[in-house]
mmCIF file of C-alpha atoms in Angstrom:
data_model
loop_
_atom_site.group_PDB
_atom_site.id
_atom_site.type_symbol
_atom_site.label_atom_id
_atom_site.label_comp_id
_atom_site.label_asym_id
_atom_site.label_seq_id
_atom_site.Cartn_x
_atom_site.Cartn_y
_atom_site.Cartn_z
ATOM 1 C CA MET A 1 -28.920 12.496 -1.535
ATOM 2 C CA ALA A 2 -31.317 12.793 1.251
ATOM 3 C CA LEU A 3 -32.921 9.734 2.712
ATOM 4 C CA ASP A 4 -36.690 9.216 2.158
ATOM 5 C CA SER A 5 2.084 16.154 -22.671
ATOM 6 C CA SER A 6 1.571 18.533 -22.145
ATOM 7 C CA GLY A 7 1.755 18.733 -26.082
ATOM 8 C CA LYS A 8 1.195 23.045 -25.475
ATOM 9 C CA GLN A 9 -0.508 24.306 -28.716
ATOM 10 C CA PRO A 10 0.313 27.812 -29.970
ATOM 11 C CA GLU A 11 -1.543 30.391 -28.083
ATOM 12 C CA GLN A 12 -4.390 31.026 -31.086
ATOM 13 C CA GLN A 13 -4.821 27.204 -31.537
ATOM 14 C CA GLN A 14 -5.547 27.092 -27.650
ATOM 15 C CA GLN A 15 -8.389 29.544 -27.603
ATOM 16 C CA GLN A 16 -10.287 28.254 -31.153
ATOM 17 C CA GLN A 17 -13.704 26.485 -30.544
ATOM 18 C CA PRO A 18 -13.205 22.408 -30.949
ATOM 19 C CA ARG A 19 -14.328 21.716 -34.051
ATOM 20 C CA ALA A 20 -17.455 19.341 -34.906
ATOM 21 C CA SER A 21 -15.884 15.505 -35.634
ATOM 22 C CA SER A 22 -15.958 15.067 -39.504
ATOM 23 C CA GLY A 23 -18.486 11.665 -39.046
ATOM 24 C CA ASN A 24 -15.975 9.143 -40.382
ATOM 25 C CA GLY A 25 -13.369 6.759 -39.139
ATOM 26 C CA GLU A 26 -13.086 9.126 -35.968
ATOM 27 C CA ALA A 27 -16.953 9.047 -34.736
ATOM 28 C CA ARG A 28 -16.476 4.914 -34.884
ATOM 29 C CA LEU A 29 -13.867 4.891 -32.233
ATOM 30 C CA LYS A 30 -15.094 3.704 -29.123
ATOM 31 C CA LEU A 31 -13.557 4.697 -25.604
ATOM 32 C CA ARG A 32 -11.886 2.191 -23.681
ATOM 33 C CA ARG A 33 -13.529 -0.019 -20.603
ATOM 34 C CA THR A 34 -10.536 1.179 -18.139
ATOM 35 C CA PRO A 35 -8.410 4.203 -18.400
ATOM 36 C CA ASN A 36 -4.860 4.470 -19.439
ATOM 37 C CA GLU A 37 -3.350 5.209 -15.940
ATOM 38 C CA GLU A 38 0.350 5.817 -17.685
ATOM 39 C CA HIS A 39 -1.096 8.647 -20.029
ATOM 40 C CA GLU A 40 -0.924 12.376 -18.320
ATOM 41 C CA PRO A 41 -4.449 14.050 -19.672
ATOM 42 C CA GLU A 42 -4.058 17.350 -20.808
ATOM 43 C CA ASN A 43 -5.679 20.705 -19.347
ATOM 44 C CA TYR A 44 -8.902 22.008 -20.877
ATOM 45 C CA GLU A 45 -9.623 25.434 -18.793
ATOM 46 C CA ASP A 46 -8.784 27.781 -21.505
ATOM 47 C CA LEU A 47 -11.105 26.209 -24.180
ATOM 48 C CA PRO A 48 -14.868 27.865 -24.798
ATOM 49 C CA LEU A 49 -16.312 24.129 -24.205
ATOM 50 C CA ASP A 50 -20.170 23.194 -23.412
ATOM 51 C CA TYR A 51 -18.902 21.034 -20.249
ATOM 52 C CA SER A 52 -16.946 21.512 -17.367
ATOM 53 C CA PRO A 53 -13.096 21.165 -18.177
ATOM 54 C CA SER A 54 -12.553 18.850 -15.186
ATOM 55 C CA LEU A 55 -14.694 16.277 -17.353
ATOM 56 C CA PHE A 56 -12.706 16.816 -20.408
ATOM 57 C CA THR A 57 -9.174 16.086 -18.208
ATOM 58 C CA SER A 58 -11.074 12.814 -16.719
ATOM 59 C CA LEU A 59 -12.377 11.482 -19.628
ATOM 60 C CA GLU A 60 -9.240 12.067 -22.157
ATOM 61 C CA ARG A 61 -7.566 8.854 -20.170
ATOM 62 C CA TYR A 62 -10.666 6.350 -21.608
ATOM 63 C CA LEU A 63 -9.799 8.132 -25.334
ATOM 64 C CA PRO A 64 -8.604 4.884 -27.574
ATOM 65 C CA GLU A 65 -5.374 4.710 -28.431
ATOM 66 C CA GLN A 66 -5.446 6.541 -31.810
ATOM 67 C CA LEU A 67 -6.778 9.377 -30.573
ATOM 68 C CA LEU A 68 -4.447 9.583 -27.032
ATOM 69 C CA ASN A 69 -1.498 11.560 -29.066
ATOM 70 C CA SER A 70 -3.713 13.850 -31.433
ATOM 71 C CA THR A 71 -3.655 17.289 -30.574
ATOM 72 C CA ARG A 72 -5.589 18.776 -27.602
ATOM 73 C CA ILE A 73 -8.302 20.553 -29.958
ATOM 74 C CA ASP A 74 -8.892 17.050 -31.887
ATOM 75 C CA LYS A 75 -9.289 15.534 -28.645
ATOM 76 C CA ALA A 76 -11.283 17.745 -27.137
ATOM 77 C CA SER A 77 -13.673 17.843 -30.291
ATOM 78 C CA PHE A 78 -13.994 13.964 -29.923
ATOM 79 C CA MET A 79 -15.232 14.036 -26.329
ATOM 80 C CA ARG A 80 -17.401 16.879 -27.059
ATOM 81 C CA ASP A 81 -19.247 15.326 -29.678
ATOM 82 C CA LEU A 82 -19.560 12.235 -27.680
ATOM 83 C CA LEU A 83 -21.234 14.063 -24.820
ATOM 84 C CA LEU A 84 -23.604 16.159 -26.983
ATOM 85 C CA ARG A 85 -24.465 12.686 -28.865
ATOM 86 C CA TYR A 86 -24.958 10.660 -25.671
ATOM 87 C CA SER A 87 -26.528 13.424 -23.324
ATOM 88 C CA PRO A 88 -30.005 14.097 -22.743
ATOM 89 C CA ASP A 89 -31.540 17.696 -24.102
ATOM 90 C CA THR A 90 -32.204 18.865 -20.500
ATOM 91 C CA GLU A 91 -28.872 17.740 -19.580
ATOM 92 C CA ARG A 92 -27.135 19.772 -22.570
ATOM 93 C CA VAL A 93 -29.539 22.959 -21.152
ATOM 94 C CA ARG A 94 -28.589 22.297 -17.753
ATOM 95 C CA VAL A 95 -24.551 22.140 -18.474
ATOM 96 C CA LEU A 96 -24.925 25.190 -20.869
ATOM 97 C CA ARG A 97 -26.315 27.112 -17.723
ATOM 98 C CA HIS A 98 -23.947 26.360 -15.718
ATOM 99 C CA LYS A 99 -21.201 26.946 -18.118
ATOM 100 C CA GLU A 100 -23.008 30.489 -18.446
ATOM 101 C CA TYR A 101 -22.681 31.199 -15.050
ATOM 102 C CA ARG A 102 -19.216 30.344 -14.361
ATOM 103 C CA ASP A 103 -18.233 32.282 -17.479
ATOM 104 C CA LYS A 104 -19.628 35.242 -15.520
ATOM 105 C CA ILE A 105 -17.846 34.526 -12.373
ATOM 106 C CA MET A 106 -14.555 34.274 -14.091
ATOM 107 C CA SER A 107 -15.089 37.348 -16.036
ATOM 108 C CA SER A 108 -16.151 39.596 -13.183
ATOM 109 C CA TYR A 109 -14.845 37.794 -9.750
ATOM 110 C CA GLN A 110 -11.706 39.289 -8.567
ATOM 111 C CA ARG A 111 -9.622 36.731 -6.335
ATOM 112 C CA LEU A 112 -8.331 38.129 -3.016
ATOM 113 C CA HIS A 113 -6.238 35.334 -2.394
ATOM 114 C CA GLY A 114 -4.600 34.201 -5.431
ATOM 115 C CA GLU A 115 -2.424 31.979 -4.240
ATOM 116 C CA ILE A 116 -4.741 29.434 -3.016
ATOM 117 C CA TYR A 117 -5.974 28.510 -6.636
ATOM 118 C CA THR A 118 -3.064 26.421 -7.294
ATOM 119 C CA LEU A 119 -2.240 23.684 -5.202
ATOM 120 C CA ASP A 120 0.841 24.319 -2.782
ATOM 121 C CA PRO A 121 1.641 21.527 -0.115
ATOM 122 C CA SER A 122 3.949 22.813 1.880
ATOM 123 C CA SER A 123 1.782 26.451 2.548
ATOM 124 C CA PHE A 124 -1.368 24.114 3.046
ATOM 125 C CA PHE A 125 -0.750 20.932 4.347
ATOM 126 C CA ALA A 126 -0.035 19.905 8.279
ATOM 127 C CA PRO A 127 3.318 18.580 8.627
ATOM 128 C CA SER A 128 2.205 15.463 9.528
ATOM 129 C CA PHE A 129 -0.494 14.894 6.758
ATOM 130 C CA LEU A 130 2.555 15.853 4.316
ATOM 131 C CA GLY A 131 4.941 13.496 6.050
ATOM 132 C CA ALA A 132 3.061 10.503 5.375
ATOM 133 C CA PHE A 133 3.115 11.121 1.540
ATOM 134 C CA SER A 134 7.335 10.928 1.593
ATOM 135 C CA ARG A 135 6.733 7.279 0.653
ATOM 136 C CA LYS A 136 3.356 6.687 -0.406
ATOM 137 C CA SER A 137 2.423 3.217 1.738
ATOM 138 C CA GLU A 138 -0.488 1.969 3.428
ATOM 139 C CA PRO A 139 2.332 2.072 6.753
ATOM 140 C CA ASN A 140 2.980 5.790 6.209
ATOM 141 C CA PHE A 141 -0.835 6.859 5.549
ATOM 142 C CA ARG A 142 -2.233 4.970 8.667
ATOM 143 C CA SER A 143 0.292 6.607 10.551
ATOM 144 C CA SER A 144 -0.540 10.221 9.981
ATOM 145 C CA MET A 145 -4.321 9.004 10.896
ATOM 146 C CA VAL A 146 -6.909 7.523 13.457
ATOM 147 C CA GLU A 147 -9.151 4.920 12.343
ATOM 148 C CA SER A 148 -11.785 6.301 14.914
ATOM 149 C CA TYR A 149 -14.331 3.656 13.783
ATOM 150 C CA PRO A 150 -14.475 1.240 10.987
ATOM 151 C CA GLY A 151 -14.233 2.856 7.682
ATOM 152 C CA ILE A 152 -13.756 6.714 9.349
ATOM 153 C CA PHE A 153 -10.300 8.206 9.449
ATOM 154 C CA THR A 154 -9.505 11.208 11.004
ATOM 155 C CA PHE A 155 -6.144 13.400 10.782
ATOM 156 C CA GLU A 156 -4.638 17.065 11.023
ATOM 157 C CA MET A 157 -4.769 18.352 7.501
ATOM 158 C CA PHE A 158 -4.509 21.945 6.880
ATOM 159 C CA LYS A 159 -2.646 24.657 8.395
ATOM 160 C CA PRO A 160 -4.199 27.512 10.560
ATOM 161 C CA GLN A 161 -2.739 29.972 8.212
ATOM 162 C CA PHE A 162 -4.528 28.276 4.932
ATOM 163 C CA CYS A 163 -7.924 27.793 6.426
ATOM 164 C CA GLU A 164 -8.377 31.595 7.342
ATOM 165 C CA MET A 165 -7.135 32.690 3.862
ATOM 166 C CA LEU A 166 -9.630 30.304 2.105
ATOM 167 C CA LEU A 167 -12.440 31.313 4.635
ATOM 168 C CA ALA A 168 -11.677 34.733 4.004
ATOM 169 C CA GLU A 169 -11.731 34.089 -0.131
ATOM 170 C CA VAL A 170 -15.327 32.721 0.759
ATOM 171 C CA GLU A 171 -16.113 36.091 2.948
ATOM 172 C CA HIS A 172 -15.208 37.746 -0.617
ATOM 173 C CA MET A 173 -17.294 35.803 -2.873
ATOM 174 C CA GLU A 174 -20.057 36.216 -0.628
ATOM 175 C CA LYS A 175 -19.866 39.743 -1.046
ATOM 176 C CA TRP A 176 -18.973 40.064 -4.226
ATOM 177 C CA VAL A 177 -22.607 38.170 -5.210
ATOM 178 C CA TYR A 178 -24.127 40.494 -2.541
ATOM 179 C CA ASP A 179 -22.610 43.772 -4.297
ATOM 180 C CA SER A 180 -23.108 42.158 -7.863
ATOM 181 C CA ARG A 181 -26.634 41.149 -7.139
ATOM 182 C CA SER A 182 -26.021 37.821 -8.777
ATOM 183 C CA THR A 183 -27.470 34.669 -7.826
ATOM 184 C CA ILE A 184 -25.512 32.269 -6.431
ATOM 185 C CA MET A 185 -25.770 28.158 -6.873
ATOM 186 C CA ARG A 186 -25.523 26.329 -3.607
ATOM 187 C CA PRO A 187 -23.661 23.224 -2.870
ATOM 188 C CA ASN A 188 -26.766 20.483 -2.934
ATOM 189 C CA THR A 189 -30.324 20.247 -2.282
ATOM 190 C CA MET A 190 -29.824 20.194 1.559
ATOM 191 C CA ASN A 191 -27.821 23.022 1.990
ATOM 192 C CA ASN A 192 -28.954 26.725 1.582
ATOM 193 C CA PHE A 193 -25.532 28.450 2.131
ATOM 194 C CA GLY A 194 -22.100 27.862 1.171
ATOM 195 C CA VAL A 195 -20.351 28.029 -2.136
ATOM 196 C CA VAL A 196 -19.247 25.644 -4.567
ATOM 197 C CA LEU A 197 -15.683 26.241 -4.843
ATOM 198 C CA ASP A 198 -15.467 24.881 -8.743
ATOM 199 C CA ASP A 199 -17.568 27.767 -9.951
ATOM 200 C CA PHE A 200 -14.730 30.164 -8.620
ATOM 201 C CA GLY A 201 -11.773 28.711 -10.048
ATOM 202 C CA PHE A 202 -10.821 26.286 -7.557
ATOM 203 C CA ASP A 203 -11.413 23.299 -10.202
ATOM 204 C CA SER A 204 -7.874 22.679 -10.992
ATOM 205 C CA MET A 205 -6.321 23.295 -7.617
ATOM 206 C CA LEU A 206 -8.983 20.295 -6.025
ATOM 207 C CA GLN A 207 -8.663 17.858 -8.570
ATOM 208 C CA LYS A 208 -4.916 18.046 -7.997
ATOM 209 C CA LEU A 209 -5.714 17.508 -4.373
ATOM 210 C CA VAL A 210 -8.077 14.516 -5.323
ATOM 211 C CA ASP A 211 -5.318 13.232 -7.744
ATOM 212 C CA ASP A 212 -1.983 13.744 -5.779
ATOM 213 C CA PHE A 213 -3.349 13.091 -2.287
ATOM 214 C CA ILE A 214 -6.697 11.697 -1.562
ATOM 215 C CA SER A 215 -6.756 9.373 -4.194
ATOM 216 C CA PRO A 216 -4.134 7.512 -3.181
ATOM 217 C CA ILE A 217 -5.068 6.956 0.679
ATOM 218 C CA ALA A 218 -8.391 6.028 -0.865
ATOM 219 C CA GLN A 219 -7.167 3.571 -2.933
ATOM 220 C CA VAL A 220 -5.441 1.639 0.046
ATOM 221 C CA LEU A 221 -8.279 2.423 3.162
ATOM 222 C CA PHE A 222 -11.046 1.952 0.428
ATOM 223 C CA PRO A 223 -9.917 0.037 -2.297
ATOM 224 C CA GLU A 224 -13.440 -2.046 -2.993
ATOM 225 C CA VAL A 225 -15.149 1.677 -3.807
ATOM 226 C CA CYS A 226 -12.153 3.494 -5.450
ATOM 227 C CA GLY A 227 -12.287 1.597 -9.108
ATOM 228 C CA THR A 228 -8.970 2.365 -10.873
ATOM 229 C CA SER A 229 -8.782 6.060 -9.256
ATOM 230 C CA LEU A 230 -10.944 8.784 -8.147
ATOM 231 C CA ASP A 231 -10.938 10.787 -11.229
ATOM 232 C CA SER A 232 -13.757 13.456 -10.521
ATOM 233 C CA HIS A 233 -14.792 15.632 -7.545
ATOM 234 C CA HIS A 234 -17.578 18.216 -6.595
ATOM 235 C CA GLY A 235 -16.059 20.548 -3.824
ATOM 236 C CA TYR A 236 -17.669 23.199 -1.761
ATOM 237 C CA ILE A 237 -17.899 25.164 1.180
ATOM 238 C CA VAL A 238 -20.728 24.647 3.758
ATOM 239 C CA GLU A 239 -21.897 27.361 6.876
ATOM 240 C CA TYR A 240 -23.421 26.421 9.905
ATOM 241 C CA GLY A 241 -24.478 28.641 12.843
ATOM 242 C CA LYS A 242 -26.566 32.080 13.194
ATOM 243 C CA ASP A 243 -28.127 33.526 9.790
ATOM 244 C CA ARG A 244 -26.746 30.115 8.162
ATOM 245 C CA ASP A 245 -27.764 26.352 8.025
ATOM 246 C CA VAL A 246 -28.136 25.173 11.496
ATOM 247 C CA ASP A 247 -28.087 21.194 11.070
ATOM 248 C CA LEU A 248 -28.187 18.731 8.542
ATOM 249 C CA GLY A 249 -30.284 16.129 7.506
ATOM 250 C CA PHE A 250 -29.375 12.463 7.845
ATOM 251 C CA HIS A 251 -28.299 11.107 3.766
ATOM 252 C CA VAL A 252 -25.688 9.624 1.928
ATOM 253 C CA ASP A 253 -23.113 11.560 -0.418
ATOM 254 C CA ASP A 254 -22.715 11.330 -3.981
ATOM 255 C CA SER A 255 -19.646 10.052 -4.149
ATOM 256 C CA GLU A 256 -17.447 7.171 -3.211
ATOM 257 C CA VAL A 257 -15.506 8.706 -0.842
ATOM 258 C CA SER A 258 -16.093 11.928 1.286
ATOM 259 C CA LEU A 259 -13.442 14.422 2.396
ATOM 260 C CA ASN A 260 -14.358 16.410 4.811
ATOM 261 C CA VAL A 261 -12.105 19.351 6.706
ATOM 262 C CA CYS A 262 -13.276 21.655 9.286
ATOM 263 C CA LEU A 263 -11.883 25.447 8.652
ATOM 264 C CA GLY A 264 -13.439 26.909 11.767
ATOM 265 C CA LYS A 265 -14.123 29.552 13.439
ATOM 266 C CA GLN A 266 -15.483 29.461 17.248
ATOM 267 C CA PHE A 267 -18.754 27.351 17.250
ATOM 268 C CA SER A 268 -20.645 24.952 19.500
ATOM 269 C CA GLY A 269 -22.620 21.864 18.720
ATOM 270 C CA GLY A 270 -22.455 20.457 14.943
ATOM 271 C CA GLU A 271 -21.276 16.817 15.707
ATOM 272 C CA LEU A 272 -21.429 14.549 12.722
ATOM 273 C CA TYR A 273 -23.369 11.301 13.137
ATOM 274 C CA PHE A 274 -23.011 7.950 11.313
ATOM 275 C CA ARG A 275 -25.257 5.420 10.917
ATOM 276 C CA GLY A 276 -23.809 2.447 8.807
ATOM 277 C CA VAL A 277 -22.731 1.884 5.338
ATOM 278 C CA ARG A 278 -25.478 1.246 2.759
ATOM 279 C CA CYS A 279 -26.229 0.550 -1.126
ATOM 280 C CA ASP A 280 -29.133 1.913 -2.829
ATOM 281 C CA LYS A 281 -30.965 -1.276 -2.200
ATOM 282 C CA HIS A 282 -30.502 -0.572 1.700
ATOM 283 C CA VAL A 283 -29.994 3.016 2.054
ATOM 284 C CA ASN A 284 -33.476 3.059 4.084
ATOM 285 C CA SER A 285 -32.812 0.035 6.331
ATOM 286 C CA ASP A 286 -32.349 0.084 10.124
ATOM 287 C CA SER A 287 -29.270 1.056 11.711
ATOM 288 C CA THR A 288 -27.291 -1.922 14.461
ATOM 289 C CA GLU A 289 -25.930 -0.494 17.801
ATOM 290 C CA LYS A 290 -22.313 -1.305 16.311
ATOM 291 C CA GLU A 291 -23.037 1.135 13.277
ATOM 292 C CA VAL A 292 -23.323 4.210 16.003
ATOM 293 C CA TYR A 293 -20.721 6.818 16.156
ATOM 294 C CA ASP A 294 -20.432 10.683 16.634
ATOM 295 C CA TYR A 295 -17.564 13.046 15.914
ATOM 296 C CA SER A 296 -16.791 16.431 16.926
ATOM 297 C CA HIS A 297 -15.231 18.915 14.592
ATOM 298 C CA VAL A 298 -11.626 19.990 15.400
ATOM 299 C CA PRO A 299 -10.458 23.265 13.237
ATOM 300 C CA GLY A 300 -7.851 22.069 10.489
ATOM 301 C CA HIS A 301 -8.895 18.283 10.809
ATOM 302 C CA ALA A 302 -10.463 16.298 8.736
ATOM 303 C CA ILE A 303 -12.347 13.413 8.755
ATOM 304 C CA LEU A 304 -12.473 11.229 5.431
ATOM 305 C CA HIS A 305 -15.408 8.297 4.994
ATOM 306 C CA ARG A 306 -17.189 6.302 2.176
ATOM 307 C CA GLY A 307 -19.466 8.392 0.374
ATOM 308 C CA ARG A 308 -22.323 5.703 0.927
ATOM 309 C CA HIS A 309 -21.497 5.865 5.351
ATOM 310 C CA ARG A 310 -24.813 7.477 6.284
ATOM 311 C CA HIS A 311 -24.866 10.483 8.175
ATOM 312 C CA GLY A 312 -26.061 13.766 9.389
ATOM 313 C CA ALA A 313 -24.522 16.996 11.417
ATOM 314 C CA ARG A 314 -26.427 17.856 14.720
ATOM 315 C CA ALA A 315 -27.471 21.496 15.295
ATOM 316 C CA THR A 316 -24.694 24.294 15.524
ATOM 317 C CA THR A 317 -25.692 26.073 18.758
ATOM 318 C CA SER A 318 -23.242 28.961 18.828
ATOM 319 C CA GLY A 319 -20.658 30.304 16.760
ATOM 320 C CA HIS A 320 -19.968 30.062 13.122
ATOM 321 C CA ARG A 321 -18.605 26.861 11.521
ATOM 322 C CA ALA A 322 -17.133 26.362 7.853
ATOM 323 C CA ASN A 323 -16.307 23.016 6.316
ATOM 324 C CA LEU A 324 -14.780 22.066 3.343
ATOM 325 C CA ILE A 325 -16.135 19.369 1.374
ATOM 326 C CA LEU A 326 -14.967 17.236 -1.248
ATOM 327 C CA TRP A 327 -16.899 14.374 -2.830
ATOM 328 C CA CYS A 328 -14.355 12.279 -4.453
ATOM 329 C CA ARG A 329 -15.761 9.904 -7.427
ATOM 330 C CA SER A 330 -14.794 7.022 -9.386
ATOM 331 C CA SER A 331 -16.221 6.863 -12.885
ATOM 332 C CA THR A 332 -14.536 2.907 -13.456
ATOM 333 C CA PHE A 333 -16.570 1.848 -9.853
ATOM 334 C CA ARG A 334 -19.725 3.607 -11.035
ATOM 335 C CA GLU A 335 -19.844 1.751 -14.354
ATOM 336 C CA MET A 336 -18.731 -1.602 -12.509
ATOM 337 C CA LYS A 337 -21.722 -0.987 -9.974
ATOM 338 C CA ASN A 338 -24.302 -1.323 -13.032
ATOM 339 C CA TYR A 339 -23.047 -5.060 -13.273
ATOM 340 C CA GLN A 340 -23.398 -5.920 -9.700
ATOM 341 C CA ARG A 341 -26.211 -7.140 -6.595
ATOM 342 C CA ASP A 342 -24.276 -7.746 -4.061
ATOM 343 C CA PHE A 343 -22.332 -5.164 -2.097
ATOM 344 C CA SER A 344 -21.333 -7.262 1.281
ATOM 345 C CA GLY A 345 -17.987 -6.146 0.972
ATOM 346 C CA TRP A 346 -18.852 -2.385 2.346
ATOM 347 C CA CYS A 347 -22.708 -2.136 2.626
ATOM 348 C CA GLY A 348 -24.128 -3.399 5.997
ATOM 349 C CA GLY A 349 -27.009 -4.541 4.431
ATOM 350 C CA CYS A 350 -25.816 -6.590 1.973
ATOM 351 C CA LYS A 351 -23.951 -8.014 4.735
ATOM 352 C CA LEU A 352 -26.657 -8.664 7.109
ATOM 353 C CA ASP A 353 -28.877 -10.503 4.070
ATOM 354 C CA LYS A 354 -25.293 -12.608 2.965
ATOM 355 C CA GLN A 355 -25.097 -14.022 6.860
ATOM 356 C CA ARG A 356 -28.960 -14.254 6.553
ATOM 357 C CA ARG A 357 -28.582 -16.307 3.293
ATOM 358 C CA GLN A 358 -25.868 -18.527 5.135
ATOM 359 C CA ARG A 359 -27.763 -19.301 8.077
ATOM 360 C CA ASP A 360 -30.545 -20.445 6.238
ATOM 361 C CA SER A 361 -28.728 -22.425 4.073
ATOM 362 C CA ILE A 362 -26.833 -24.174 6.789
ATOM 363 C CA ASN A 363 -29.746 -24.734 8.740
ATOM 364 C CA ALA A 364 -31.040 -26.393 5.428
ATOM 365 C CA THR A 365 -28.582 -28.331 5.165
ATOM 366 C CA LYS A 366 -28.410 -29.573 8.646
ATOM 367 C CA GLU A 367 -32.646 -30.391 8.235
ATOM 368 C CA ILE A 368 -31.418 -32.393 5.385
ATOM 369 C CA LEU A 369 -29.010 -34.432 6.606
ATOM 370 C CA ALA A 370 -31.261 -34.613 9.627
ATOM 371 C CA ARG A 371 -33.741 -35.873 7.832
ATOM 372 C CA LYS A 372 -31.732 -38.808 5.545
ATOM 373 C CA ALA A 373 -30.489 -39.602 9.162
ATOM 374 C CA ALA A 374 -34.408 -40.401 10.462
ATOM 375 C CA GLU A 375 -34.510 -42.159 7.206
ATOM 376 C CA LYS A 376 -31.580 -44.335 6.937
ATOM 377 C CA THR A 377 -32.825 -44.907 10.944
ATOM 378 C CA LEU A 378 -36.053 -46.610 9.551
ATOM 379 C CA VAL A 379 -34.576 -48.333 7.116
ATOM 380 C CA GLU A 380 -32.534 -50.021 9.370
ATOM 381 C CA LEU A 381 -35.109 -50.624 12.104
ATOM 382 C CA ALA A 382 -37.291 -51.875 9.493
ATOM 383 C CA SER A 383 -34.386 -54.657 8.148
ATOM 384 C CA LYS A 384 -33.853 -55.550 11.614
ATOM 385 C CA SER A 385 -37.609 -56.099 11.938
ATOM 386 C CA CYS A 386 -37.882 -58.314 9.236
ATOM 387 C CA ALA A 387 -35.029 -60.540 9.936
ATOM 388 C CA GLU A 388 -36.420 -61.447 12.937
#
């Protein structure tokens, strides 16, 4: 936002519309407060649903124990009824329109490089990044990256060939949009160019990237904002240069953790500038000198940071720059955040407020002690005077 187990069902059953719940005992069941991390959720992409399949996959870990071993259709029905019951009408309309938009793409768009729609670590990732996962530990993760500024990590991530194929796929998407005279939904309210990869079928691949790679790293580097896991995402491509966006205003991301990978091509400018991590209350507060950090993009290299780390992008002065952005979200953190008021563990504004309160408390204590000492002195002097 800008600042200002796979229990496979028969094929016939997989394609059927999830039925409405009976409204009896099943309707009275409640979601778990925390997800069942040991449960492996189903894939719902082939079902005709009113909401994003990834939402069902993420929500499944919160289902009550009585439902976890039910059929995929029954679980989808329960979750669908729950979402319909609590979603505002305007949200339902938006979701349905977005579903129609995605359905049109999936039925008409012919992929250029089908192999990149399934995560293949050995083909996608640079050896240094892949090597960090030979054993998932903090020393291993940190050995493959540089903490170039507190809370900002940079590392080589993608092989050049994958970057080239993804860029070619995006150009192919844009050509299809133009040729088919379709309207394309842009990534967010600030970017006028770019493509939402999830809308074109990258949803499962990107969620697996989050589950298997980004979430394990983030839980080590950013445990205070990850909840139990990063369980959903928004993945898209942004483009800067001639006839594209030029720069990006100062903002925070709608994410707990953000991954930003430069795909290329040749360009000048476009540096990211960071100005401190803030919660909603302090999002417009001033930055301190210590919070100023600038980063220059390198093709194939990634930068990982908290979504609430305020940042922007300077003008791309020549060439063409394209980046993969992955907003990674935690439903448990967002729920817990509703009951918190102090975020001094990660918000610079809350930290300053806490330091100010502590300083005021110390000063107040000193004043009380000084006053008591003065009173004691006066009493002693009065007693001495009376004795004389």
